[in-house]
XYZ file of C-alpha atoms in Angstrom:
679
model
C 30.939 -51.761 -30.079
C 27.658 -53.629 -30.087
C 27.978 -54.396 -26.389
C 28.593 -50.750 -25.580
C 25.527 -49.674 -27.546
C 23.386 -52.245 -25.790
C 24.652 -51.090 -22.427
C 23.893 -47.462 -23.319
C 20.369 -48.349 -24.415
C 19.767 -50.133 -21.127
C 20.961 -47.107 -19.080
C 18.807 -44.763 -21.169
C 15.814 -47.027 -20.628
C 16.418 -47.073 -16.859
C 16.707 -43.250 -16.712
C 13.534 -42.783 -18.718
C 11.708 -45.331 -16.597
C 12.806 -43.579 -13.388
C 11.717 -40.183 -14.696
C 8.386 -41.654 -15.822
C 7.909 -43.114 -12.360
C 8.477 -39.704 -10.741
C 6.099 -37.964 -13.126
C 3.454 -40.603 -12.617
C 3.853 -40.412 -8.843
C 3.407 -36.646 -8.813
C 0.342 -36.756 -11.026
C -1.203 -39.710 -9.170
C -0.672 -38.017 -5.830
C -2.209 -34.763 -7.028
C -5.055 -36.564 -8.754
C -5.813 -38.627 -5.684
C -6.500 -35.459 -3.723
C -8.907 -34.264 -6.381
C -10.682 -37.632 -6.548
C -10.955 -37.808 -2.783
C -12.481 -34.365 -2.636
C -14.944 -35.160 -5.393
C -15.930 -38.373 -3.664
C -16.401 -36.641 -0.347
C -13.551 -38.625 1.255
C -11.286 -35.658 1.899
C -10.804 -34.989 5.599
C -13.054 -32.244 6.900
C -11.467 -29.690 9.183
C -13.605 -28.956 12.202
C -12.013 -25.669 13.158
C -9.807 -22.920 11.815
C -6.663 -24.070 10.064
C -3.406 -22.323 10.803
C 0.060 -23.079 9.587
C 1.162 -22.870 13.198
C -1.080 -25.809 14.013
C 1.365 -28.132 12.278
C 3.590 -28.275 15.341
C 2.362 -30.230 18.353
C 1.675 -27.873 21.191
C 1.789 -24.826 18.978
C 0.277 -21.731 20.510
C -3.170 -20.750 19.336
C -3.301 -17.572 17.248
C -3.653 -14.453 19.369
C -7.172 -13.136 19.721
C -8.204 -9.781 18.332
C -8.529 -8.423 21.845
C -4.800 -8.782 22.452
C -4.037 -5.374 21.115
C -0.374 -5.100 21.862
C 2.548 -6.784 20.167
C 4.213 -8.995 22.804
C 7.699 -10.416 23.039
C 8.126 -14.126 22.302
C 10.744 -16.856 22.841
C 13.107 -14.442 24.570
C 14.753 -13.820 21.230
C 13.435 -10.343 20.590
C 10.841 -11.733 18.194
C 7.550 -9.864 18.005
C 4.185 -11.566 17.792
C 2.601 -9.096 15.399
C -1.035 -8.807 16.389
C -1.827 -5.197 17.098
C -4.891 -5.456 14.894
C -6.225 -8.099 12.584
C -5.380 -7.311 9.006
C -8.214 -5.431 7.296
C -10.762 -7.448 5.431
C -10.685 -7.608 1.697
C -12.990 -5.051 0.124
C -16.478 -6.238 -0.576
C -16.776 -7.121 -4.219
C -19.393 -5.450 -6.288
C -22.675 -7.242 -6.782
C -21.892 -6.972 -10.453
C -18.764 -5.845 -12.206
C -19.898 -2.242 -11.984
C -22.914 -0.442 -10.619
C -26.302 -1.345 -12.039
C -27.332 0.666 -15.104
C -29.900 2.585 -13.089
C -27.055 4.295 -11.248
C -25.290 5.325 -14.449
C -26.005 8.235 -16.729
C -28.153 7.161 -19.626
C -26.706 6.164 -22.950
C -28.414 9.188 -24.495
C -26.607 11.475 -22.054
C -23.321 9.770 -22.763
C -23.764 10.108 -26.496
C -23.399 13.843 -26.243
C -19.887 13.458 -24.923
C -18.623 10.196 -26.360
C -17.864 8.944 -29.801
C -20.088 6.409 -31.514
C -17.651 3.642 -30.626
C -17.648 4.618 -26.973
C -21.438 4.666 -26.840
C -21.575 1.231 -28.424
C -19.044 -0.058 -25.901
C -21.027 1.474 -23.043
C -24.202 -0.211 -24.230
C -22.389 -3.542 -24.420
C -21.053 -3.165 -20.872
C -24.452 -2.292 -19.456
C -26.103 -5.211 -21.247
C -23.458 -7.588 -19.910
C -23.857 -6.246 -16.397
C -27.562 -6.988 -16.547
C -26.809 -10.566 -17.575
C -24.154 -11.255 -14.941
C -25.411 -12.485 -11.603
C -23.189 -12.965 -8.578
C -22.416 -16.524 -7.558
C -21.075 -17.615 -4.220
C -17.484 -18.729 -4.059
C -17.160 -22.512 -3.969
C -14.791 -22.380 -1.026
C -16.382 -22.372 2.424
C -14.026 -20.386 4.595
C -14.049 -20.484 8.376
C -14.942 -17.209 10.038
C -11.665 -17.367 11.918
C -9.667 -17.250 8.722
C -8.945 -14.237 6.600
C -12.287 -13.247 5.042
C -12.606 -13.635 1.294
C -15.120 -12.023 -1.030
C -18.544 -13.591 -0.709
C -19.475 -12.987 -4.325
C -17.735 -13.407 -7.630
C -18.800 -12.917 -11.185
C -19.185 -15.709 -13.685
C -15.603 -15.821 -14.941
C -16.377 -17.241 -18.350
C -19.271 -14.903 -19.074
C -17.200 -11.736 -19.220
C -16.267 -10.362 -22.626
C -13.188 -8.228 -23.109
C -15.090 -4.987 -22.742
C -16.715 -6.280 -19.550
C -13.321 -7.324 -18.204
C -12.087 -3.747 -18.503
C -15.003 -2.596 -16.336
C -14.430 -4.826 -13.308
C -14.179 -3.126 -9.950
C -15.156 -3.170 -6.306
C -17.836 -1.518 -4.247
C -16.505 1.478 -2.349
C -17.791 3.043 0.835
C -17.299 6.745 1.322
C -15.908 7.557 -2.116
C -16.951 10.944 -3.559
C -20.016 10.835 -5.793
C -17.913 12.125 -8.697
C -15.948 8.855 -8.691
C -18.653 6.936 -10.493
C -18.889 4.605 -13.454
C -17.933 7.326 -15.935
C -14.622 8.506 -14.515
C -12.951 7.712 -17.875
C -15.534 9.506 -20.025
C -13.891 11.195 -23.043
C -10.433 9.922 -22.026
C -8.422 7.944 -24.568
C -7.112 4.515 -23.589
C -3.827 5.258 -25.344
C -3.328 8.160 -22.918
C -4.638 6.530 -19.760
C -2.514 3.358 -19.778
C 0.897 5.115 -19.830
C -0.409 7.647 -17.315
C -1.358 4.874 -14.876
C 2.037 3.226 -15.310
C 3.861 6.538 -14.740
C 1.895 7.591 -11.644
C 3.445 6.698 -8.260
C 1.270 4.370 -6.215
C 1.632 6.605 -3.163
C 3.640 9.678 -2.283
C 3.678 13.194 -0.868
C -0.067 13.816 -0.792
C -2.323 11.494 1.165
C -5.300 13.152 -0.517
C -4.035 12.185 -3.968
C -3.048 8.696 -2.795
C -6.625 8.106 -1.649
C -8.187 9.489 -4.839
C -5.821 7.456 -7.031
C -6.629 4.249 -5.184
C -10.342 4.904 -5.445
C -10.282 5.356 -9.223
C -8.135 2.235 -9.650
C -10.734 0.001 -8.016
C -13.803 1.856 -9.273
C -15.999 -0.220 -11.632
C -16.291 1.955 -14.709
C -16.963 2.058 -18.409
C -13.501 1.838 -20.010
C -11.881 4.791 -21.798
C -12.375 5.398 -25.510
C -10.941 2.896 -28.003
C -10.155 0.298 -25.351
C -11.127 -2.733 -27.428
C -7.570 -3.593 -28.503
C -5.940 -2.809 -25.148
C -8.262 -4.409 -22.610
C -5.620 -6.665 -21.056
C -3.067 -3.851 -20.957
C -5.564 -1.564 -19.223
C -6.518 -4.148 -16.602
C -2.875 -5.115 -16.077
C -1.908 -1.475 -15.524
C -4.557 -1.135 -12.817
C -3.418 -4.355 -11.131
C 0.240 -3.318 -11.221
C -0.621 0.054 -9.714
C -2.530 -1.566 -6.855
C 0.349 -3.997 -6.332
C 2.809 -1.117 -6.009
C 0.484 0.633 -3.575
C 0.401 -2.461 -1.366
C -3.378 -2.667 -1.759
C -3.222 -6.442 -1.414
C -6.828 -6.991 -0.363
C -8.278 -4.925 -3.204
C -5.870 -6.578 -5.610
C -6.939 -10.015 -4.406
C -10.616 -9.188 -4.871
C -9.983 -8.026 -8.444
C -7.796 -11.017 -9.333
C -10.668 -13.316 -8.347
C -12.712 -11.666 -11.087
C -10.192 -12.412 -13.834
C -10.992 -15.107 -16.415
C -9.338 -18.503 -16.107
C -7.001 -18.244 -19.075
C -3.256 -18.120 -19.657
C -3.097 -14.333 -19.816
C -3.740 -14.162 -16.091
C -1.793 -17.223 -14.871
C 0.795 -15.154 -13.003
C -1.916 -13.327 -11.094
C -3.674 -16.619 -10.267
C -0.392 -17.911 -8.836
C -0.051 -14.700 -6.851
C -3.570 -15.242 -5.514
C -2.757 -18.700 -4.152
C 0.356 -17.409 -2.398
C -1.612 -14.550 -0.897
C -4.368 -16.874 0.316
C -1.813 -19.171 1.939
C -0.117 -16.237 3.647
C -3.499 -15.038 4.925
C -4.348 -18.612 5.954
C -7.383 -18.727 3.679
C -6.582 -22.399 3.241
C -9.735 -23.722 1.564
C -9.543 -21.318 -1.346
C -5.812 -21.713 -1.878
C -5.731 -25.475 -1.458
C -8.588 -26.124 -3.867
C -6.651 -24.248 -6.526
C -3.323 -25.889 -5.646
C -4.881 -29.355 -5.781
C -6.399 -28.672 -9.197
C -3.278 -27.118 -10.679
C -0.885 -29.760 -9.351
C -2.968 -32.432 -11.091
C -2.518 -30.618 -14.407
C 1.127 -29.532 -14.416
C 4.653 -30.428 -13.337
C 5.345 -26.832 -12.298
C 7.167 -27.125 -8.974
C 5.339 -24.173 -7.437
C 1.954 -25.863 -7.577
C 3.331 -29.092 -6.136
C 4.962 -27.184 -3.271
C 1.681 -25.410 -2.604
C -0.103 -28.770 -2.620
C 2.438 -30.198 -0.164
C 1.766 -27.305 2.202
C -1.957 -27.964 1.874
C -1.481 -31.650 2.682
C 0.345 -30.580 5.823
C -2.454 -28.164 6.668
C -5.029 -30.934 6.552
C -2.907 -33.221 8.703
C -2.009 -35.570 5.850
C 1.641 -35.870 6.842
C 2.294 -39.186 5.104
C 1.136 -38.007 1.650
C 2.971 -34.719 2.225
C 6.163 -36.577 3.073
C 5.856 -38.817 0.024
C 5.118 -35.880 -2.282
C 8.109 -33.938 -0.940
C 10.395 -36.936 -1.462
C 9.166 -37.419 -5.023
C 9.578 -33.709 -5.797
C 13.095 -33.780 -4.372
C 13.982 -36.878 -6.390
C 12.681 -35.245 -9.556
C 15.542 -32.774 -9.441
C 13.976 -29.787 -7.688
C 16.900 -28.114 -5.927
C 14.987 -25.895 -3.484
C 16.981 -26.887 -0.412
C 15.300 -24.272 1.801
C 11.891 -25.771 1.072
C 12.899 -29.356 1.802
C 14.682 -28.408 5.039
C 11.598 -26.612 6.316
C 9.235 -29.426 5.305
C 11.494 -31.943 7.046
C 11.414 -29.864 10.220
C 7.632 -29.626 10.139
C 7.428 -33.383 9.641
C 9.770 -33.966 12.585
C 12.482 -35.451 10.381
C 15.078 -32.875 11.495
C 15.476 -30.391 14.327
C 18.073 -27.973 12.973
C 17.953 -26.013 9.726
C 20.499 -23.871 7.903
C 18.784 -21.748 5.278
C 20.193 -19.683 2.453
C 18.892 -16.260 3.533
C 19.676 -14.802 0.118
C 17.232 -17.169 -1.559
C 14.105 -16.890 0.563
C 10.752 -16.925 -1.199
C 7.198 -16.392 -0.004
C 6.750 -20.149 0.334
C 9.803 -20.318 2.582
C 8.511 -17.518 4.802
C 5.194 -19.312 5.228
C 7.011 -22.448 6.338
C 9.367 -20.440 8.580
C 6.419 -18.987 10.446
C 4.797 -22.413 10.646
C 7.969 -23.802 12.186
C 8.011 -20.977 14.768
C 11.284 -19.676 13.367
C 11.970 -15.968 13.861
C 11.671 -13.964 10.633
C 14.280 -11.232 10.340
C 14.137 -7.953 8.444
C 16.601 -9.308 5.890
C 14.217 -12.176 5.182
C 11.576 -9.661 4.064
C 13.789 -8.001 1.454
C 12.362 -10.067 -1.385
C 8.710 -9.628 -0.411
C 6.905 -7.625 -3.119
C 4.684 -4.693 -2.208
C 1.707 -6.647 -3.540
C 1.889 -8.933 -0.476
C 2.245 -6.261 2.171
C -1.212 -6.650 3.727
C -0.489 -10.305 4.426
C 2.725 -9.644 6.358
C 0.962 -9.078 9.722
C -0.161 -12.717 9.463
C 3.422 -13.714 10.296
C 3.529 -14.112 14.073
C 7.269 -14.455 14.560
C 8.731 -11.265 13.157
C 11.766 -9.966 15.010
C 11.776 -6.411 16.359
C 13.336 -4.844 13.255
C 10.935 -6.640 10.934
C 7.908 -5.761 13.066
C 8.736 -2.036 13.053
C 9.426 -2.032 9.320
C 6.250 -3.922 8.404
C 4.117 -1.531 10.430
C 5.822 1.456 8.782
C 5.257 0.070 5.273
C 1.592 -0.381 6.068
C 1.311 3.076 7.591
C 2.988 5.008 4.777
C 0.631 3.387 2.267
C -2.437 4.310 4.296
C -3.124 0.698 5.255
C -2.698 1.130 9.003
C -3.747 3.961 11.285
C -1.244 6.130 13.106
C -2.640 4.956 16.462
C -2.086 1.292 15.606
C 1.388 2.096 14.300
C 2.285 4.001 17.454
C 0.982 1.151 19.590
C 3.315 -1.309 17.884
C 6.303 1.000 18.069
C 5.768 1.861 21.738
C 5.576 -1.844 22.604
C 9.316 -2.080 21.979
C 10.954 -1.415 25.315
C 14.388 -1.246 23.734
C 15.118 0.620 20.518
C 16.518 -1.684 17.810
C 18.813 1.141 16.633
C 20.295 4.036 18.669
C 18.787 7.428 17.869
C 22.126 8.884 16.828
C 22.748 6.089 14.321
C 19.244 6.346 12.844
C 19.536 10.145 12.600
C 22.912 9.877 10.900
C 21.484 7.493 8.311
C 18.468 9.728 7.710
C 20.640 12.826 7.337
C 22.695 11.201 4.593
C 19.735 10.119 2.456
C 20.362 11.015 -1.176
C 17.281 12.507 -2.814
C 16.350 11.519 -6.391
C 16.889 15.161 -7.382
C 16.728 18.616 -5.838
C 13.216 19.360 -4.629
C 12.099 15.745 -4.754
C 10.839 13.583 -1.921
C 12.819 10.675 -0.544
C 11.118 7.437 -1.532
C 12.933 5.462 1.171
C 12.175 6.022 4.833
C 13.634 2.841 6.293
C 15.398 4.681 9.129
C 12.388 6.849 10.068
C 10.568 4.311 12.277
C 13.767 3.324 14.089
C 14.540 6.984 14.793
C 11.069 7.564 16.262
C 11.246 4.434 18.445
C 14.651 5.488 19.746
C 13.463 9.025 20.517
C 10.333 7.934 22.372
C 12.541 5.926 24.714
C 14.804 8.914 25.420
C 12.917 10.800 28.111
C 15.632 13.138 29.385
C 14.855 16.841 28.980
C 18.224 17.341 27.349
C 17.147 15.208 24.390
C 14.949 17.922 22.842
C 17.819 19.044 20.639
C 17.946 15.518 19.219
C 14.191 15.561 18.574
C 14.522 18.904 16.803
C 17.325 17.532 14.609
C 15.122 14.558 13.722
C 12.222 16.819 12.720
C 14.494 18.977 10.569
C 15.947 15.905 8.863
C 12.491 14.473 8.147
C 11.412 17.852 6.751
C 14.390 17.821 4.377
C 13.308 14.471 2.933
C 9.727 15.680 2.438
C 8.364 12.980 4.743
C 7.601 14.984 7.888
C 3.994 15.575 6.806
C 3.493 11.795 6.690
C 4.846 11.414 10.223
C 2.990 14.365 11.776
C 0.510 12.223 13.806
C 3.365 10.226 15.337
C 5.592 13.197 16.092
C 2.624 15.155 17.452
C 2.203 12.440 20.069
C 5.920 12.391 20.819
C 6.443 16.145 21.235
C 3.172 16.597 23.145
C 4.349 13.998 25.643
C 7.695 15.746 25.984
C 6.075 19.133 26.583
C 3.766 17.624 29.210
C 6.868 16.503 31.083
C 7.242 20.166 32.017
C 10.095 21.187 29.791
C 8.277 23.830 27.730
C 9.980 26.626 29.623
C 13.425 25.189 28.948
C 13.069 24.977 25.165
C 14.938 27.376 22.949
C 12.734 29.444 20.631
C 13.612 27.462 17.476
C 12.719 24.119 19.077
C 9.528 25.541 20.609
C 8.465 26.932 17.219
C 9.110 23.594 15.522
C 7.105 21.756 18.191
C 4.251 24.233 17.717
C 4.321 23.662 13.955
C 4.111 19.876 14.363
C 1.106 20.123 16.679
C -0.736 22.780 14.668
C -0.069 21.073 11.331
C -1.396 17.773 12.649
C -4.511 19.288 14.212
C -4.933 23.057 13.856
C -8.002 23.007 16.104
C -6.131 21.750 19.146
C -4.757 24.137 21.741
C -1.057 24.197 22.373
C 0.041 22.985 25.822
C 0.457 25.630 28.482
C 3.782 27.379 28.219
C 4.568 26.371 24.661
C 2.477 29.059 22.973
C 4.315 31.734 24.971
C 7.681 30.182 24.222
C 7.028 29.808 20.481
C 6.986 33.358 19.169
C 5.159 32.536 15.933
C 2.676 30.043 17.393
C -0.239 32.418 16.827
C 0.799 32.995 13.215
C 0.950 29.245 12.606
C -2.521 28.842 14.062
C -3.933 31.569 11.809
C -2.371 30.183 8.624
C -3.267 26.549 9.287
C -6.832 27.305 10.396
C -7.923 29.387 7.405
C -10.999 28.181 5.552
C -12.941 29.241 2.498
C -14.419 32.692 3.034
C -11.963 33.638 5.792
C -9.673 36.640 5.501
C -5.970 35.966 5.633
C -3.762 37.852 8.066
C -0.966 39.971 6.617
C 1.015 39.940 9.863
C 0.980 36.130 9.884
C 2.275 35.951 6.311
C 4.920 38.534 7.151
C 5.952 36.814 10.366
C 6.315 33.408 8.711
C 7.764 34.806 5.472
C 4.948 33.154 3.533
C 3.884 35.863 1.096
C 4.643 33.427 -1.711
C 1.630 31.229 -0.749
C -0.888 33.899 -1.797
C -1.812 31.967 -4.987
C -2.720 28.963 -2.815
C -4.858 31.098 -0.510
C -6.629 32.627 -3.516
C -7.325 29.153 -4.946
C -8.742 28.111 -1.564
C -11.086 31.129 -1.651
C -9.420 32.814 1.334
C -10.172 36.527 1.029
C -7.708 39.408 0.967
C -8.052 41.927 3.789
C -8.987 45.534 3.160
C -5.793 47.415 3.872
C -3.795 50.425 2.699
C -1.012 48.380 1.147
C 1.096 51.333 0.035
C 0.979 52.809 3.518
C 1.949 49.424 4.946
C 4.837 49.201 2.500
C 6.129 52.636 3.476
C 6.321 51.519 7.093
C 8.648 48.639 6.275
C 12.315 48.610 5.458
C 13.094 49.477 1.850
C 12.717 46.342 -0.228
C 15.350 45.197 -2.669
C 14.643 42.805 -5.503
C 15.720 39.189 -5.068
C 15.579 35.997 -7.070
C 13.309 34.279 -4.581
C 12.930 30.583 -3.854
C 13.765 27.848 -6.352
C 10.887 25.584 -7.360
C 10.419 22.501 -9.460
C 9.626 23.208 -13.090
C 6.416 21.424 -14.010
C 6.220 20.665 -17.766
C 3.982 23.264 -19.395
C 2.330 20.710 -21.673
C 1.271 18.646 -18.645
C -0.231 21.693 -16.957
C -2.112 22.544 -20.156
C -3.303 18.926 -20.376
C -4.500 19.189 -16.767
C -6.513 22.325 -17.467
C -8.031 20.735 -20.572
C -8.948 17.507 -18.762
C -10.573 19.304 -15.831
C -12.567 21.654 -18.091
C -13.845 18.623 -20.028
C -14.904 16.825 -16.845
C -12.456 13.947 -17.317
C -12.366 12.948 -13.657
C -9.983 9.998 -13.656
C -7.569 11.657 -16.055
C -7.466 14.850 -13.962
C -6.656 12.947 -10.768
C -3.940 10.898 -12.448
C -2.318 13.962 -14.004
C -2.046 15.764 -10.661
C -0.785 12.650 -8.866
C 1.708 12.013 -11.657
C 3.125 15.535 -11.266
C 3.100 15.769 -7.476
C 3.533 12.439 -5.725
C 7.286 12.149 -6.198
C 7.989 15.740 -5.149
C 8.600 17.506 -1.854
C 5.379 19.531 -1.589
C 7.327 22.572 -0.444
C 9.004 22.698 -3.852
C 5.787 22.797 -5.875
C 5.446 26.327 -7.221
C 2.399 27.903 -5.498
C 1.058 29.112 -8.866
C 1.155 25.520 -10.156
C -0.430 24.275 -6.951
C -3.244 26.788 -7.409
C -3.954 25.407 -10.895
C -4.147 21.892 -9.438
C -6.535 23.008 -6.691
C -8.751 24.677 -9.284
C -8.676 21.517 -11.419
C -9.978 19.426 -8.509
C -12.687 22.010 -7.892
C -13.582 21.937 -11.591
C -14.386 18.205 -11.479
C -16.458 18.639 -8.320
C -13.966 17.334 -5.734
C -14.158 20.379 -3.477
C -13.270 18.590 -0.233
C -10.264 16.984 -1.885
C -9.224 20.372 -3.304
C -9.349 21.940 0.151
C -7.381 19.088 1.753
C -4.791 19.121 -1.023
C -4.397 22.892 -0.674
C -3.746 22.504 3.032
C -1.135 19.836 2.279
C 0.627 22.271 -0.059
C 0.698 24.986 2.619
C 2.067 22.499 5.163
C 4.682 21.560 2.561
C 5.773 25.207 2.330
C 6.083 25.360 6.121
C 7.885 22.029 6.147
C 10.419 23.549 3.787
C 10.800 26.489 6.174
C 11.807 24.154 8.996
C 13.996 21.705 7.095
C 17.651 21.406 8.020
C 18.856 22.829 4.714
C 17.678 23.501 1.171
C 17.836 20.357 -0.952
């Protein structure tokens, strides 16, 4: 018995000693990097660092001038480089605009409670005391740009934290530092969380994004919910795919445990964007303080980036011996170190770290590999140079639908594919069977839409117009045709220029005319199409109306659009002087009918919207409209409700936005007219 106990104690001692050795090795390795950097011994990189530079003979990153996505490796992979990813938004010189640009505290006192005025004063005083400091990381111009300024992280109180934001160029003057004036925090937080990050209206998507990044005095009674308010804004931006804006805001967060998850996200984003200095400084510091495997993996990648293969190899071996079972990671590191040539990855367990190493190893990244990528990282995805055709098309579509990539850049990428990844018939069949969340709602998934467009653009036969028409009708049924109008305008215009306008049936010609006029009502229809499309002139009149114009009764009659009169009234389009009774007597006797079905908007929300707009609560008004509309097919918004929303935007001074939103609602009604069937 005694011998057995002694033997057990010896084994326990050996196990503990081995574990202690591993822990000590990890910490010593991480600490050595920190010490070397502090002592100035860390290797200095002379030029831009790229993950692809890890492989001898790796191709240099494509220049910005190479505007087209080109095929690579003969495997159908796409080198995604149509346009360099947009720069991160410039951070504000201070957390919010200087006090001179705000209304005075005396003005605010008329509309805010005593607590709100006190909070406002505190914010303004803090803003005066905060001076921008340059980021410690010196980033090469060739790498993804990072914000040049950041606030003093430890000088921000809770109330100042709630006010952080970014400078905006081109935002309406009404979106200023008092967008939350008179709004209650208890109402705003759940409203942010319930509002889709993007949706049916591009106008509302833009306004919502602008108020989420706007530096502003927080809503009333925010003192106890500062973190919840900031977190709600960050989560909204993450869902919208606004990665660059999100990154700029995360850099402003204090260095405390409440924001650890976002700090980890930041390092991953920097590594994906190849902003190596910033990410590696953080990874080196964190890996010296913790045994968390993520930080040690990040540090291993950074060692590889700086050409320190021996320390990277040792660190990977120690991490593996410590019990980390991330086989994908160790396979990829071994390949980058030249210790193996073949890899067999578990595609169901791919993380962001794995994708970074895949791209570094020049391995093709498939669409399936992107399934686990969160929306918060979407602006970094173009940094991957070895996306296959399916992944390239899907990434560009995700960027486009969130307003992060122009239609021209998207079309350029899609047209670069000489062979469609999916046949048009298969893509159309999938689109036609999409199940909507509910009747009258918009489909939130458009995964087949880009593949359908790519397939159609490669089908040049004149007989394919019936297939194009079916695609347009299917997209209209899902409520997504308005999003795709710029792309389909290009497609149908090209088809008409091929000389087939005279061969189109009237229904197809009318649908083509709608697509072109809805995209750009000022453009002239191609020769032959206007004659072929019987209602082309009516479409032009309806889609070209502006404030002060007089609407045309024949156009409304011809398009069966009498129900949009409330929208025209809200847009200040005037009624014509006409003998309406005489006109009615000339028409066929009218029988009563139930009319079109519409979505029922909760009455209490509409009343809340009217109250918020009358009180000048800018941010709250925008969120309420977006909350009600963004998940819906715009053709199923009752025109009377749409008119109230237009008036609400006018009430808070956003007249251009009101006009654009009104036009979107009219296009939605026409989109419903041309959809394949009522949903």
